[in-house]
Coordinates of C-alpha atoms in Angstrom, one line a residue:
M2 CA 29.5 -83.5 23.2
G3 CA 30.3 -81.8 19.9
C4 CA 26.8 -82.4 18.6
K5 CA 25.2 -80.9 21.7
L6 CA 27.3 -77.7 21.3
I7 CA 26.4 -77.4 17.6
S8 CA 22.7 -77.9 18.5
L9 CA 22.8 -75.3 21.2
F10 CA 24.5 -72.8 18.9
L11 CA 21.9 -73.4 16.2
L12 CA 19.1 -73.0 18.7
T13 CA 20.5 -69.7 20.0
L14 CA 20.9 -68.4 16.4
L15 CA 17.3 -69.3 15.7
I16 CA 16.0 -67.4 18.7
L17 CA 18.1 -64.3 17.9
T18 CA 16.7 -64.3 14.3
I19 CA 13.1 -64.6 15.5
L20 CA 13.6 -61.7 18.0
S21 CA 15.2 -59.5 15.3
E22 CA 12.3 -60.1 12.9
A23 CA 9.8 -59.3 15.7
D24 CA 11.6 -56.0 16.4
K25 CA 11.4 -55.1 12.7
A26 CA 7.6 -55.8 12.7
L27 CA 7.0 -53.7 15.7
A28 CA 9.0 -50.9 14.3
S29 CA 7.0 -50.9 11.1
D30 CA 3.7 -50.7 13.1
K31 CA 4.8 -47.7 15.1
K32 CA 3.7 -44.3 13.7
P33 CA 5.4 -41.0 14.6
Q34 CA 3.5 -39.1 17.2
V35 CA 2.7 -35.5 16.1
S36 CA 1.4 -33.0 18.6
H37 CA -1.7 -31.0 17.9
R38 CA 0.5 -27.9 17.7
N39 CA 2.7 -29.6 15.0
I40 CA -0.4 -30.7 13.1
T41 CA -1.6 -27.2 13.0
S42 CA 1.8 -25.9 11.9
L43 CA 2.1 -28.5 9.1
A44 CA -1.4 -27.7 7.9
A45 CA -0.7 -24.0 7.9
A46 CA 2.5 -24.6 5.9
G47 CA 0.7 -26.8 3.4
E48 CA -2.1 -24.4 2.9
G49 CA 0.0 -21.3 2.3
K50 CA -2.1 -18.4 1.2
A51 CA -5.3 -20.5 1.5
T52 CA -5.1 -19.9 5.2
L53 CA -6.5 -16.4 4.6
K54 CA -9.8 -17.7 3.3
G55 CA -12.4 -16.2 5.6
K56 CA -9.6 -15.6 8.0
K57 CA -10.4 -14.2 11.5
Q58 CA -7.0 -14.6 13.2
T59 CA -3.7 -12.8 12.8
S60 CA -0.5 -14.1 14.4
G61 CA -2.5 -16.4 16.7
C62 CA -4.9 -13.7 17.9
N63 CA -8.6 -13.6 17.1
L64 CA -9.0 -9.8 16.6
F65 CA -12.8 -10.1 16.7
Q66 CA -13.4 -11.9 20.0
G67 CA -13.2 -9.5 23.0
K68 CA -14.9 -6.7 24.7
W69 CA -15.3 -2.9 24.8
V70 CA -13.2 -1.0 27.4
F71 CA -13.2 2.6 28.4
D72 CA -10.2 4.4 27.0
A73 CA -9.6 8.1 27.7
S74 CA -7.1 8.4 24.8
Y75 CA -10.0 8.1 22.2
P76 CA -11.2 9.4 19.8
F77 CA -8.5 9.5 17.1
Y78 CA -9.7 12.9 15.7
D79 CA -12.1 15.8 16.1
S80 CA -15.0 15.8 13.6
S81 CA -14.9 19.6 13.3
T82 CA -11.4 19.4 11.8
C83 CA -11.9 16.6 9.4
P84 CA -13.0 17.7 5.9
F85 CA -14.3 14.4 4.7
I86 CA -17.3 13.7 7.0
D87 CA -20.8 13.7 5.7
G88 CA -23.3 15.5 7.8
E89 CA -25.3 12.4 8.4
F90 CA -22.4 10.9 10.4
D91 CA -21.3 14.1 12.2
C92 CA -23.3 13.5 15.4
L93 CA -21.6 16.1 17.5
K94 CA -22.2 18.8 14.9
F95 CA -25.9 18.1 15.0
G96 CA -26.2 18.3 18.8
R97 CA -25.5 14.9 20.3
P98 CA -25.0 16.0 24.0
D99 CA -23.1 12.9 25.3
K100 CA -19.5 12.2 24.4
E101 CA -18.8 9.0 26.4
F102 CA -19.6 6.9 23.3
L103 CA -16.3 8.3 21.8
K104 CA -14.2 6.9 24.6
Y105 CA -14.3 3.1 24.0
S106 CA -11.6 0.9 22.5
W107 CA -11.9 -2.7 21.4
Q108 CA -9.8 -5.1 23.4
P109 CA -9.4 -8.7 22.0
D110 CA -9.3 -11.4 24.6
S111 CA -5.9 -12.9 23.6
C112 CA -3.8 -10.0 22.5
T113 CA -3.3 -6.2 22.2
I114 CA -3.8 -4.7 18.8
P115 CA -1.5 -1.9 17.6
R116 CA -2.8 1.6 17.9
F117 CA -3.5 3.2 14.5
D118 CA -0.6 5.3 13.2
G119 CA -1.6 7.2 10.1
E120 CA 1.9 8.3 9.2
A121 CA 3.1 4.7 9.4
F122 CA 0.2 3.6 7.2
L123 CA 1.1 6.3 4.6
K124 CA 4.8 5.2 4.6
Q125 CA 3.9 1.5 4.3
W126 CA 1.5 2.1 1.4
R127 CA 3.3 4.9 -0.3
G128 CA 2.2 5.2 -3.9
K129 CA -0.6 2.7 -3.4
R130 CA -4.3 2.7 -3.9
V131 CA -6.9 1.5 -1.4
M132 CA -10.6 1.1 -2.5
F133 CA -13.7 0.6 -0.5
V134 CA -16.5 -1.0 -2.6
G135 CA -20.1 -1.2 -1.4
D136 CA -22.9 0.8 0.1
S137 CA -23.1 3.6 2.7
L138 CA -21.4 1.5 5.3
S139 CA -18.4 1.5 3.0
V140 CA -18.8 5.3 3.0
N141 CA -18.7 5.3 6.8
M142 CA -15.5 3.3 6.8
W143 CA -13.9 5.3 4.0
E144 CA -14.5 8.6 5.6
S145 CA -13.3 7.3 8.9
L146 CA -10.0 6.1 7.5
G147 CA -9.5 9.5 5.8
C148 CA -10.1 11.3 9.0
M149 CA -7.8 9.0 11.0
I150 CA -4.9 9.6 8.6
H151 CA -5.6 13.3 8.3
A152 CA -5.4 13.7 12.1
S153 CA -2.1 11.7 12.3
V154 CA -0.2 14.0 9.9
P155 CA -1.1 17.6 10.7
G156 CA -1.0 20.0 7.7
I157 CA -0.8 17.2 5.1
K158 CA -2.1 18.2 1.7
T159 CA -5.0 16.3 0.3
T160 CA -7.2 16.2 -2.8
F161 CA -10.8 15.3 -2.1
L162 CA -13.2 14.4 -4.9
R163 CA -16.8 13.4 -4.5
R164 CA -18.4 11.8 -7.5
N165 CA -20.9 9.0 -8.1
P166 CA -20.0 6.2 -8.1
L167 CA -16.3 6.9 -7.7
S168 CA -14.8 9.3 -5.1
S169 CA -11.3 9.7 -3.7
I170 CA -9.1 11.1 -1.0
T171 CA -5.4 11.5 -2.0
F172 CA -2.6 12.3 0.5
Q173 CA -0.4 14.1 -2.0
E174 CA 3.0 13.8 -0.4
Y175 CA 2.8 10.0 -0.1
G176 CA 0.8 9.3 -3.2
V177 CA -1.7 7.3 -1.3
T178 CA -5.3 7.4 -2.5
L179 CA -8.3 6.1 -0.7
H180 CA -11.0 5.4 -3.3
L181 CA -14.7 4.8 -2.7
Y182 CA -16.9 3.0 -5.3
R183 CA -20.6 3.1 -4.5
T184 CA -22.4 -0.1 -5.5
P185 CA -24.9 -1.3 -2.9
Y186 CA -25.4 -4.8 -4.3
L187 CA -22.0 -5.4 -5.9
V188 CA -23.8 -7.2 -8.7
D189 CA -25.4 -5.2 -11.6
I190 CA -28.6 -3.2 -11.9
S191 CA -29.5 -2.6 -15.5
K192 CA -32.2 -0.5 -17.1
E193 CA -34.5 -2.6 -19.2
K194 CA -38.0 -2.2 -20.7
V195 CA -39.6 -3.5 -17.6
G196 CA -37.7 -1.1 -15.4
R197 CA -34.6 -1.5 -13.1
V198 CA -33.4 -5.1 -13.0
L199 CA -31.1 -6.5 -10.3
N200 CA -29.0 -9.1 -12.2
L201 CA -27.8 -11.7 -9.6
G202 CA -25.5 -13.3 -12.1
T203 CA -23.5 -10.4 -13.6
I204 CA -20.8 -7.9 -12.5
E205 CA -20.0 -5.7 -15.4
G206 CA -20.8 -2.1 -14.5
G207 CA -17.7 -0.6 -12.9
A208 CA -15.9 -3.8 -12.0
D209 CA -12.9 -3.0 -14.2
T210 CA -12.3 0.0 -11.8
W211 CA -11.8 -2.4 -9.0
K212 CA -8.9 -4.2 -10.7
D213 CA -5.3 -3.5 -10.0
M214 CA -5.9 -1.9 -6.6
D215 CA -3.4 -2.6 -3.8
I216 CA -6.1 -3.1 -1.1
L217 CA -9.8 -3.8 -1.8
V218 CA -12.4 -3.7 1.0
F219 CA -15.8 -5.0 -0.1
N220 CA -19.1 -4.7 1.6
S221 CA -22.8 -5.4 0.9
W222 CA -26.0 -6.3 2.7
H223 CA -28.1 -3.4 3.9
W224 CA -29.8 -2.7 0.6
W225 CA -30.8 -6.3 0.1
V226 CA -33.5 -5.9 2.7
H227 CA -35.0 -2.6 1.6
R228 CA -38.5 -2.9 0.4
G229 CA -40.9 -0.8 -1.7
V230 CA -40.5 1.1 -4.9
K231 CA -38.8 4.1 -3.3
S232 CA -36.5 2.2 -0.8
Q233 CA -35.2 -0.7 -2.9
G234 CA -32.9 0.0 -5.9
W235 CA -34.7 -2.3 -8.4
D236 CA -38.1 -3.3 -9.8
F237 CA -37.3 -6.8 -10.9
I238 CA -34.8 -9.5 -10.0
R239 CA -33.1 -11.6 -12.8
N240 CA -31.8 -15.0 -11.7
G241 CA -30.5 -16.8 -14.8
S242 CA -33.4 -16.9 -17.3
S243 CA -35.9 -16.1 -14.6
L244 CA -37.3 -12.6 -14.2
M245 CA -39.3 -12.1 -11.0
R246 CA -40.9 -9.3 -8.9
D247 CA -39.2 -10.6 -5.7
M248 CA -37.6 -13.5 -3.9
N249 CA -36.2 -14.4 -0.5
R250 CA -33.7 -11.7 0.2
L251 CA -31.2 -14.0 1.9
D252 CA -31.3 -16.3 -1.1
A253 CA -30.8 -13.4 -3.4
F254 CA -27.9 -12.1 -1.3
N255 CA -26.3 -15.6 -1.4
L256 CA -26.6 -15.8 -5.2
G257 CA -25.3 -12.2 -5.7
L258 CA -22.3 -12.8 -3.3
N259 CA -21.4 -16.0 -5.1
T260 CA -21.3 -14.0 -8.4
W261 CA -19.0 -11.5 -6.7
A262 CA -16.8 -14.4 -5.4
Q263 CA -16.5 -15.8 -8.9
W264 CA -15.5 -12.4 -10.2
V265 CA -12.8 -12.0 -7.6
D266 CA -11.5 -15.5 -8.3
Q267 CA -11.3 -14.8 -12.0
N268 CA -10.0 -11.2 -12.0
I269 CA -7.9 -10.4 -8.9
N270 CA -4.1 -10.8 -9.0
T271 CA -3.3 -11.8 -5.4
S272 CA 0.4 -11.1 -5.9
Q273 CA -0.6 -7.4 -6.1
T274 CA -3.9 -7.0 -4.3
R275 CA -5.0 -7.8 -0.8
V276 CA -8.7 -8.4 -0.5
F277 CA -10.9 -7.9 2.5
F278 CA -14.6 -8.3 3.1
Q279 CA -15.9 -5.7 5.6
G280 CA -18.4 -8.0 7.2
I281 CA -22.1 -7.4 8.1
S282 CA -22.8 -4.2 10.0
P283 CA -25.8 -4.6 12.3
T284 CA -28.7 -2.3 13.1
H285 CA -30.3 -1.4 16.4
Y286 CA -34.0 -0.7 15.7
V287 CA -35.3 -3.6 17.7
G288 CA -34.6 -3.3 21.5
K289 CA -35.8 -6.8 22.3
E290 CA -32.5 -8.1 20.8
W291 CA -30.6 -6.7 23.8
N292 CA -33.5 -7.2 26.3
E293 CA -35.0 -3.7 26.1
P294 CA -38.2 -4.4 24.1
K295 CA -39.5 -0.8 24.1
K296 CA -36.2 0.9 23.0
T297 CA -34.1 1.5 19.9
C298 CA -30.7 3.1 19.5
I299 CA -32.2 6.5 20.5
G300 CA -30.8 7.6 23.9
Q301 CA -28.3 4.7 24.2
M302 CA -25.1 6.0 25.8
Q303 CA -23.1 2.9 26.6
P304 CA -22.1 -0.3 24.8
L305 CA -23.3 -3.7 26.0
T306 CA -21.0 -5.4 28.4
G307 CA -19.4 -8.8 27.8
S308 CA -18.5 -10.4 24.5
T309 CA -21.8 -11.9 23.2
Y310 CA -24.9 -10.2 21.8
P311 CA -28.2 -11.4 23.3
G312 CA -29.9 -11.3 19.9
G313 CA -27.5 -13.8 18.5
P314 CA -25.7 -14.0 15.1
L315 CA -27.0 -12.5 11.8
P316 CA -27.9 -15.0 9.0
A317 CA -26.3 -12.7 6.4
A318 CA -23.0 -13.1 8.3
S319 CA -23.2 -16.9 7.9
I320 CA -23.7 -16.5 4.2
V321 CA -20.6 -14.3 4.0
S322 CA -18.5 -16.8 5.9
R323 CA -19.7 -19.7 3.7
V324 CA -19.0 -17.9 0.4
L325 CA -15.6 -16.8 1.5
S326 CA -14.6 -20.3 2.5
S327 CA -15.5 -21.6 -1.0
M328 CA -13.2 -19.1 -2.8
K329 CA -9.8 -19.8 -4.3
T330 CA -8.7 -16.3 -3.6
P331 CA -7.6 -15.5 -0.1
V332 CA -10.1 -13.0 1.3
Y333 CA -9.7 -11.7 4.9
L334 CA -13.0 -11.4 6.7
L335 CA -13.1 -8.3 8.9
D336 CA -15.6 -10.0 11.2
I337 CA -17.0 -6.8 12.7
T338 CA -20.6 -8.1 13.3
T339 CA -20.5 -9.1 17.0
L340 CA -18.3 -6.2 18.2
S341 CA -20.6 -3.8 16.3
Q342 CA -23.8 -5.4 17.7
L343 CA -22.5 -4.5 21.2
R344 CA -22.4 -0.8 20.2
K345 CA -26.0 0.1 20.4
D346 CA -24.8 3.5 21.6
A347 CA -22.8 4.4 18.5
H348 CA -25.4 5.3 15.9
P349 CA -26.4 8.8 14.8
S350 CA -30.0 8.0 16.1
T351 CA -31.6 11.5 15.9
Y352 CA -28.4 13.4 15.4
G353 CA -27.8 12.9 11.7
G354 CA -29.0 16.3 10.7
N355 CA -32.0 15.2 8.6
G356 CA -34.6 14.8 11.3
K357 CA -34.8 11.0 10.9
T358 CA -33.9 8.2 13.2
D359 CA -30.8 6.4 12.0
C360 CA -29.9 3.1 13.8
S361 CA -28.1 1.8 10.8
H362 CA -25.1 4.0 10.2
W363 CA -22.5 5.1 12.7
C364 CA -21.3 8.4 14.2
L365 CA -17.9 9.7 13.2
P366 CA -15.7 9.7 15.2
G367 CA -16.9 6.3 16.4
L368 CA -17.2 2.7 15.6
P369 CA -15.9 2.7 12.0
D370 CA -12.6 4.0 13.5
T371 CA -12.3 0.6 15.2
W372 CA -13.1 -1.2 12.0
N373 CA -10.1 0.7 10.4
Q374 CA -7.9 -0.1 13.4
L375 CA -8.6 -3.8 12.9
L376 CA -7.9 -3.4 9.2
Y377 CA -4.6 -1.7 10.1
A378 CA -3.9 -4.6 12.5
A379 CA -4.6 -7.2 9.9
L380 CA -2.3 -5.4 7.5
S381 CA 0.6 -4.9 10.0
M382 CA 0.6 -7.8 12.4

């Protein structure tokens, strides 16, 4: 009887041991379940500043996906009272009869962006320097921001200097200066024996001026597609040791933008400077892009409805996204391309004061005010 009890006890102990080991094995095989939301949060925490690379979203909102809505509270300012506007952008001054194009605001699908407040901008960036670097689309955006701030603080004292390549608007009481540095290609054009040479691999002329700014907004593209001795800014292209009359312009832009990206990575102190890329501004010379084959921007009075452009994306915009994603420096992409494509009505067309048709630049007040409102949102949200 005693032997049977001992055997039963040993058998029970053996079974309990086996079950305990099985539980341990199962526990070691189990992996913690992390929701998609937690994965996203962990990734964002791990990436830190890197999450700004080519960034399109702010506080969970894609600022650049949305539609245009009529807004009677627009525009932000009256062109006749802004001292900074070039005649080529002052469409009302040169007889544009319709004003409805001034009354549209951009509404993102997933949030509401803050309305621009020029006084708040000046207080936030007191004593700081903002610089727009690029071509005439940078001029469009620079003048727009100057006018928006000027209208927000009536009677404010300003210093306005127009030079080439460096111009500035200073709001004296706050010590805020908006600089403009004109350089259509970002990379260098040098004078050599053969003529003007576009150097795809160098950024030396003026780049030291860009350093130590508090906000930098870069832009380039339109001049890369100009052709002919009078229209383009160069006679030859240098790519490494090769000197050539011409090459594929998208390839050239890609090489030049990569040189710019390397310069930013090597020279910008991100603890001091926030860097933006303005994005590719579209043109509206070819009506078939929006299903009006015989038309251009001339006579257009309303934006396209919806949130997609019939003509599709621009190849240059893809190059910008790809280059920004390869950079070490966090650069915020102001992805203005699609929302600007929808604004076939916002160009000077024949109201630029020079008798030409302009479907490249934008009226002021107008679309560049929205670009600046999105810049303001990206800085404040």
